[in-house]
Amino acid sequence: MLGNKPDLHRTKRFGSLAYVHNWPSPSLKKLDDNCGIGFLVGYLEDQAGYQIYFITEHAVQHCLNASINEDIVYKDRYADGMKKMSPSG
């Protein structure tokens, strides 16, 4: 670690919108959702992938297959909810 620069080429902006691919299974029908939408909240040190927060489930999951849109972040979509939660508001 000392003397070597860390490799940050896969690092994404925290809070970015994430589209997570759902693997096909026999229970999925043709018109069922094939992806979940969440927000990037972190990484794991020892594994590849992302930590994604899913608003509909109120849960964080480790996901390997995710497309991250760094142009849209959590506060862009939910700014009103953040104002209600702040101690000064």
PDB file of C-alpha atoms in Angstrom:
ATOM      1  CA  MET A   1       0.000   0.000   0.000  1.00  0.00           C
ATOM      2  CA  LEU A   2       2.787   2.410   0.797  1.00  0.00           C
ATOM      3  CA  GLY A   3       4.202   4.105  -2.277  1.00  0.00           C
ATOM      4  CA  ASN A   4       1.460   2.814  -4.603  1.00  0.00           C
ATOM      5  CA  LYS A   5      -1.454   4.943  -5.738  1.00  0.00           C
ATOM      6  CA  PRO A   6      -4.857   3.282  -5.248  1.00  0.00           C
ATOM      7  CA  ASP A   7      -6.831   2.266  -8.338  1.00  0.00           C
ATOM      8  CA  LEU A   8      -9.965   4.437  -8.363  1.00  0.00           C
ATOM      9  CA  HIS A   9     -11.177   3.973 -11.938  1.00  0.00           C
ATOM     10  CA  ARG A  10     -14.320   2.096 -10.824  1.00  0.00           C
ATOM     11  CA  THR A  11     -15.238   4.515  -8.044  1.00  0.00           C
ATOM     12  CA  LYS A  12     -18.619   6.153  -8.557  1.00  0.00           C
ATOM     13  CA  ARG A  13     -20.315   9.141  -6.923  1.00  0.00           C
ATOM     14  CA  PHE A  14     -22.063   8.180  -3.685  1.00  0.00           C
ATOM     15  CA  GLY A  15     -25.828   8.682  -3.781  1.00  0.00           C
ATOM     16  CA  SER A  16     -25.969   8.109  -7.562  1.00  0.00           C
ATOM     17  CA  LEU A  17     -28.970   6.427  -9.149  1.00  0.00           C
ATOM     18  CA  ALA A  18     -28.386   2.706  -9.752  1.00  0.00           C
ATOM     19  CA  TYR A  19     -30.225   0.299 -12.033  1.00  0.00           C
ATOM     20  CA  VAL A  20     -29.695  -3.261 -10.789  1.00  0.00           C
ATOM     21  CA  HIS A  21     -30.293  -6.144 -13.185  1.00  0.00           C
ATOM     22  CA  ASN A  22     -32.540  -8.945 -11.873  1.00  0.00           C
ATOM     23  CA  TRP A  23     -31.382 -12.364 -13.003  1.00  0.00           C
ATOM     24  CA  PRO A  24     -34.015 -14.293 -14.987  1.00  0.00           C
ATOM     25  CA  SER A  25     -35.772 -17.031 -13.087  1.00  0.00           C
ATOM     26  CA  PRO A  26     -38.623 -19.410 -13.904  1.00  0.00           C
ATOM     27  CA  SER A  27     -41.001 -17.382 -11.723  1.00  0.00           C
ATOM     28  CA  LEU A  28     -40.503 -14.166 -13.754  1.00  0.00           C
ATOM     29  CA  LYS A  29     -43.012 -13.526 -16.512  1.00  0.00           C
ATOM     30  CA  LYS A  30     -42.282 -11.719 -19.766  1.00  0.00           C
ATOM     31  CA  LEU A  31     -43.620  -8.345 -18.589  1.00  0.00           C
ATOM     32  CA  ASP A  32     -42.248  -8.451 -15.023  1.00  0.00           C
ATOM     33  CA  ASP A  33     -39.632  -5.910 -13.945  1.00  0.00           C
ATOM     34  CA  ASN A  34     -36.159  -6.867 -15.086  1.00  0.00           C
ATOM     35  CA  CYS A  35     -34.303  -4.310 -12.965  1.00  0.00           C
ATOM     36  CA  GLY A  36     -34.518  -2.620  -9.602  1.00  0.00           C
ATOM     37  CA  ILE A  37     -33.851   1.058  -8.955  1.00  0.00           C
ATOM     38  CA  GLY A  38     -31.833   2.217  -5.968  1.00  0.00           C
ATOM     39  CA  PHE A  39     -28.989   4.495  -4.910  1.00  0.00           C
ATOM     40  CA  LEU A  40     -25.288   3.770  -4.464  1.00  0.00           C
ATOM     41  CA  VAL A  41     -24.286   3.892  -0.793  1.00  0.00           C
ATOM     42  CA  GLY A  42     -20.962   2.058  -0.730  1.00  0.00           C
ATOM     43  CA  TYR A  43     -18.636  -0.763  -1.626  1.00  0.00           C
ATOM     44  CA  LEU A  44     -17.293  -3.874   0.070  1.00  0.00           C
ATOM     45  CA  GLU A  45     -13.571  -4.080   0.757  1.00  0.00           C
ATOM     46  CA  ASP A  46     -13.121  -7.767   0.013  1.00  0.00           C
ATOM     47  CA  GLN A  47     -15.626  -8.286  -2.846  1.00  0.00           C
ATOM     48  CA  ALA A  48     -16.499  -6.745  -6.181  1.00  0.00           C
ATOM     49  CA  GLY A  49     -19.805  -4.940  -6.567  1.00  0.00           C
ATOM     50  CA  TYR A  50     -21.791  -2.138  -5.007  1.00  0.00           C
ATOM     51  CA  GLN A  51     -23.907  -1.541  -1.917  1.00  0.00           C
ATOM     52  CA  ILE A  52     -27.283  -0.321  -3.209  1.00  0.00           C
ATOM     53  CA  TYR A  53     -30.096   1.167  -1.092  1.00  0.00           C
ATOM     54  CA  PHE A  54     -33.555   0.249  -2.395  1.00  0.00           C
ATOM     55  CA  ILE A  55     -36.174   2.792  -1.318  1.00  0.00           C
ATOM     56  CA  THR A  56     -39.149   0.492  -1.912  1.00  0.00           C
ATOM     57  CA  GLU A  57     -37.666  -2.189   0.362  1.00  0.00           C
ATOM     58  CA  HIS A  58     -35.871   0.161   2.812  1.00  0.00           C
ATOM     59  CA  ALA A  59     -32.871  -2.167   2.600  1.00  0.00           C
ATOM     60  CA  VAL A  60     -29.247  -2.159   1.474  1.00  0.00           C
ATOM     61  CA  GLN A  61     -28.134  -5.051  -0.731  1.00  0.00           C
ATOM     62  CA  HIS A  62     -24.828  -6.077  -2.267  1.00  0.00           C
ATOM     63  CA  CYS A  63     -25.201  -6.120  -6.073  1.00  0.00           C
ATOM     64  CA  LEU A  64     -22.719  -7.170  -8.730  1.00  0.00           C
ATOM     65  CA  ASN A  65     -24.588  -6.078 -11.849  1.00  0.00           C
ATOM     66  CA  ALA A  66     -25.531  -2.426 -11.624  1.00  0.00           C
ATOM     67  CA  SER A  67     -25.516   0.486 -14.035  1.00  0.00           C
ATOM     68  CA  ILE A  68     -24.720   3.700 -12.180  1.00  0.00           C
ATOM     69  CA  ASN A  69     -26.009   7.073 -13.431  1.00  0.00           C
ATOM     70  CA  GLU A  70     -23.800   9.676 -11.740  1.00  0.00           C
ATOM     71  CA  ASP A  71     -25.848  12.573 -13.184  1.00  0.00           C
ATOM     72  CA  ILE A  72     -28.792  11.847 -10.849  1.00  0.00           C
ATOM     73  CA  VAL A  73     -28.220  11.640  -7.092  1.00  0.00           C
ATOM     74  CA  TYR A  74     -30.499  10.990  -4.112  1.00  0.00           C
ATOM     75  CA  LYS A  75     -30.850  14.643  -3.115  1.00  0.00           C
ATOM     76  CA  ASP A  76     -32.009  15.564  -6.650  1.00  0.00           C
ATOM     77  CA  ARG A  77     -35.034  13.290  -6.320  1.00  0.00           C
ATOM     78  CA  TYR A  78     -35.773  13.510  -2.602  1.00  0.00           C
ATOM     79  CA  ALA A  79     -34.711  17.027  -1.582  1.00  0.00           C
ATOM     80  CA  ASP A  80     -38.096  17.739   0.067  1.00  0.00           C
ATOM     81  CA  GLY A  81     -37.815  14.686   2.318  1.00  0.00           C
ATOM     82  CA  MET A  82     -34.312  15.674   3.343  1.00  0.00           C
ATOM     83  CA  LYS A  83     -35.510  19.144   4.430  1.00  0.00           C
ATOM     84  CA  LYS A  84     -38.166  17.580   6.673  1.00  0.00           C
ATOM     85  CA  MET A  85     -35.575  15.335   8.325  1.00  0.00           C
ATOM     86  CA  SER A  86     -33.002  18.065   8.991  1.00  0.00           C
ATOM     87  CA  PRO A  87     -32.831  19.405  12.580  1.00  0.00           C
ATOM     88  CA  SER A  88     -32.927  23.041  11.437  1.00  0.00           C
ATOM     89  CA  GLY A  89     -36.024  22.595   9.227  1.00  0.00           C
TER      90      GLY A  89
END
